[in-house]
């Protein structure tokens, strides 16, 4: 059976990377789509593992070559999903996780309506701000930009298939894991039904 695509969105600092890191320890046949970005690497981020860190000229060239499944601008930088790896992983039967923001999620939904969309929310805006500040990876103005963006993102949470509140990492990972399992059972039931017809 072909793998499924899972889109994980949520405001910057909500804990998407933290939760996904834990999820990958628990599930097999799960592929993380490594995005390309023009944002500079943070301390500890590794090129080719967290992101493909590239220059704007190369990003634009990739747009021209139709190399992205989706791409968007987010608070001053470009981010995009190289499509070849996603397609290959799904063909191999692996589920693919896309950690992407709202505009990208809309583009993927148009191209792959069967992709499952999950929105991660913080327990409150003040906790989101606290997490962004404690992470310590952005300047005050970048944090302000990300918080402004977060307010518009919250309004779209309702258009996603699932909402997970990350008040506790372990609980959020369990919920995400359960969503992936439930979606597999549904896909299995659909293919069983097709084989009976
Ligand atoms: P994102 O990938 O959504 O931008 P991160 O995973 O980098 O967010 O998390 C932002 C910060 O919040 C990190 O310092 C992380 O350790 C912390 N964090 C994540 N989840 C929780 C949680 N449930 N409670 C408290 N802090 C958390
Ligand atoms: P960060 O700079 O904090 O790593 O990511 C900022 C935002 O960009 C997050 O909301 C993250 O989900 C989103 N993002 C990361 N990769 C992609 C991508 O390939 N496409 C889109 N559209 N958004 C992405």
mmCIF file of N, CA and C and ligand atoms in Angstrom, residues 11-18 99 127 130-131 135 166-169, ligand 1:
data_model
loop_
_atom_site.group_PDB
_atom_site.id
_atom_site.type_symbol
_atom_site.label_atom_id
_atom_site.label_comp_id
_atom_site.label_asym_id
_atom_site.label_seq_id
_atom_site.Cartn_x
_atom_site.Cartn_y
_atom_site.Cartn_z
ATOM 1 N N UNK A 11 1.695 27.326 15.107
ATOM 2 C CA UNK A 11 2.534 28.518 15.215
ATOM 3 C C UNK A 11 3.968 28.179 15.609
ATOM 4 N N UNK A 12 4.863 29.018 15.156
ATOM 5 C CA UNK A 12 6.268 28.837 15.488
ATOM 6 C C UNK A 12 6.433 28.820 17.008
ATOM 7 N N UNK A 13 7.142 27.836 17.536
ATOM 8 C CA UNK A 13 7.402 27.751 18.977
ATOM 9 C C UNK A 13 6.398 26.892 19.723
ATOM 10 N N UNK A 14 5.382 26.360 19.017
ATOM 11 C CA UNK A 14 4.360 25.568 19.726
ATOM 12 C C UNK A 14 4.929 24.217 20.193
ATOM 13 N N UNK A 15 5.983 23.756 19.476
ATOM 14 C CA UNK A 15 6.593 22.481 19.875
ATOM 15 C C UNK A 15 6.515 21.398 18.807
ATOM 16 N N UNK A 16 6.313 21.784 17.548
ATOM 17 C CA UNK A 16 6.174 20.784 16.469
ATOM 18 C C UNK A 16 7.441 19.910 16.367
ATOM 19 N N UNK A 17 8.604 20.557 16.328
ATOM 20 C CA UNK A 17 9.848 19.772 16.173
ATOM 21 C C UNK A 17 10.048 18.844 17.361
ATOM 22 N N UNK A 18 9.745 19.348 18.554
ATOM 23 C CA UNK A 18 9.927 18.545 19.772
ATOM 24 C C UNK A 18 9.045 17.294 19.720
ATOM 25 N N UNK A 99 6.244 19.149 8.014
ATOM 26 C CA UNK A 99 6.097 20.205 9.032
ATOM 27 C C UNK A 99 6.102 21.520 8.258
ATOM 28 N N UNK A 127 1.906 31.307 26.811
ATOM 29 C CA UNK A 127 2.826 30.154 26.883
ATOM 30 C C UNK A 127 3.614 30.027 25.571
ATOM 31 N N UNK A 130 6.316 32.482 25.766
ATOM 32 C CA UNK A 130 7.343 32.016 26.719
ATOM 33 C C UNK A 130 8.247 30.971 26.041
ATOM 34 N N UNK A 131 7.621 30.049 25.276
ATOM 35 C CA UNK A 131 8.422 28.991 24.610
ATOM 36 C C UNK A 131 9.363 29.595 23.573
ATOM 37 N N UNK A 135 13.342 29.320 23.928
ATOM 38 C CA UNK A 135 14.152 28.644 22.906
ATOM 39 C C UNK A 135 15.382 29.493 22.585
ATOM 40 N N UNK A 166 -0.650 21.057 22.526
ATOM 41 C CA UNK A 166 0.621 20.648 23.139
ATOM 42 C C UNK A 166 0.806 21.344 24.483
ATOM 43 N N UNK A 167 0.073 20.841 25.500
ATOM 44 C CA UNK A 167 0.357 21.358 26.845
ATOM 45 C C UNK A 167 1.390 20.450 27.511
ATOM 46 N N UNK A 168 1.389 19.179 27.084
ATOM 47 C CA UNK A 168 2.345 18.233 27.646
ATOM 48 C C UNK A 168 2.897 17.402 26.478
ATOM 49 N N UNK A 169 4.227 17.336 26.364
ATOM 50 C CA UNK A 169 4.830 16.687 25.185
ATOM 51 C C UNK A 169 4.390 15.227 25.060
HETATM 52 P P1 LIG B 1 8.348 24.562 16.754
HETATM 53 O O1 LIG B 1 9.068 23.431 16.046
HETATM 54 O O2 LIG B 1 6.861 24.407 16.721
HETATM 55 O O3 LIG B 1 8.777 25.924 16.289
HETATM 56 P P2 LIG B 1 9.942 23.704 19.069
HETATM 57 O O4 LIG B 1 9.772 22.229 19.022
HETATM 58 O O5 LIG B 1 11.259 24.276 18.637
HETATM 59 O O6 LIG B 1 8.742 24.468 18.308
HETATM 60 O O7 LIG B 1 9.628 24.144 20.593
HETATM 61 C C1 LIG B 1 9.789 25.483 21.033
HETATM 62 C C2 LIG B 1 10.278 25.479 22.479
HETATM 63 O O8 LIG B 1 9.234 25.007 23.337
HETATM 64 C C3 LIG B 1 11.486 24.553 22.712
HETATM 65 O O9 LIG B 1 12.385 25.207 23.592
HETATM 66 C C4 LIG B 1 10.848 23.309 23.341
HETATM 67 O O10 LIG B 1 11.752 22.654 24.198
HETATM 68 C C5 LIG B 1 9.679 23.892 24.129
HETATM 69 N N1 LIG B 1 8.506 22.995 24.269
HETATM 70 C C6 LIG B 1 7.963 22.182 23.340
HETATM 71 N N2 LIG B 1 6.862 21.540 23.819
HETATM 72 C C7 LIG B 1 6.700 21.968 25.102
HETATM 73 C C8 LIG B 1 5.743 21.671 26.143
HETATM 74 N N3 LIG B 1 4.727 20.826 25.960
HETATM 75 N N4 LIG B 1 5.896 22.313 27.316
HETATM 76 C C9 LIG B 1 6.912 23.187 27.514
HETATM 77 N N5 LIG B 1 7.839 23.511 26.592
HETATM 78 C C10 LIG B 1 7.762 22.905 25.393
#
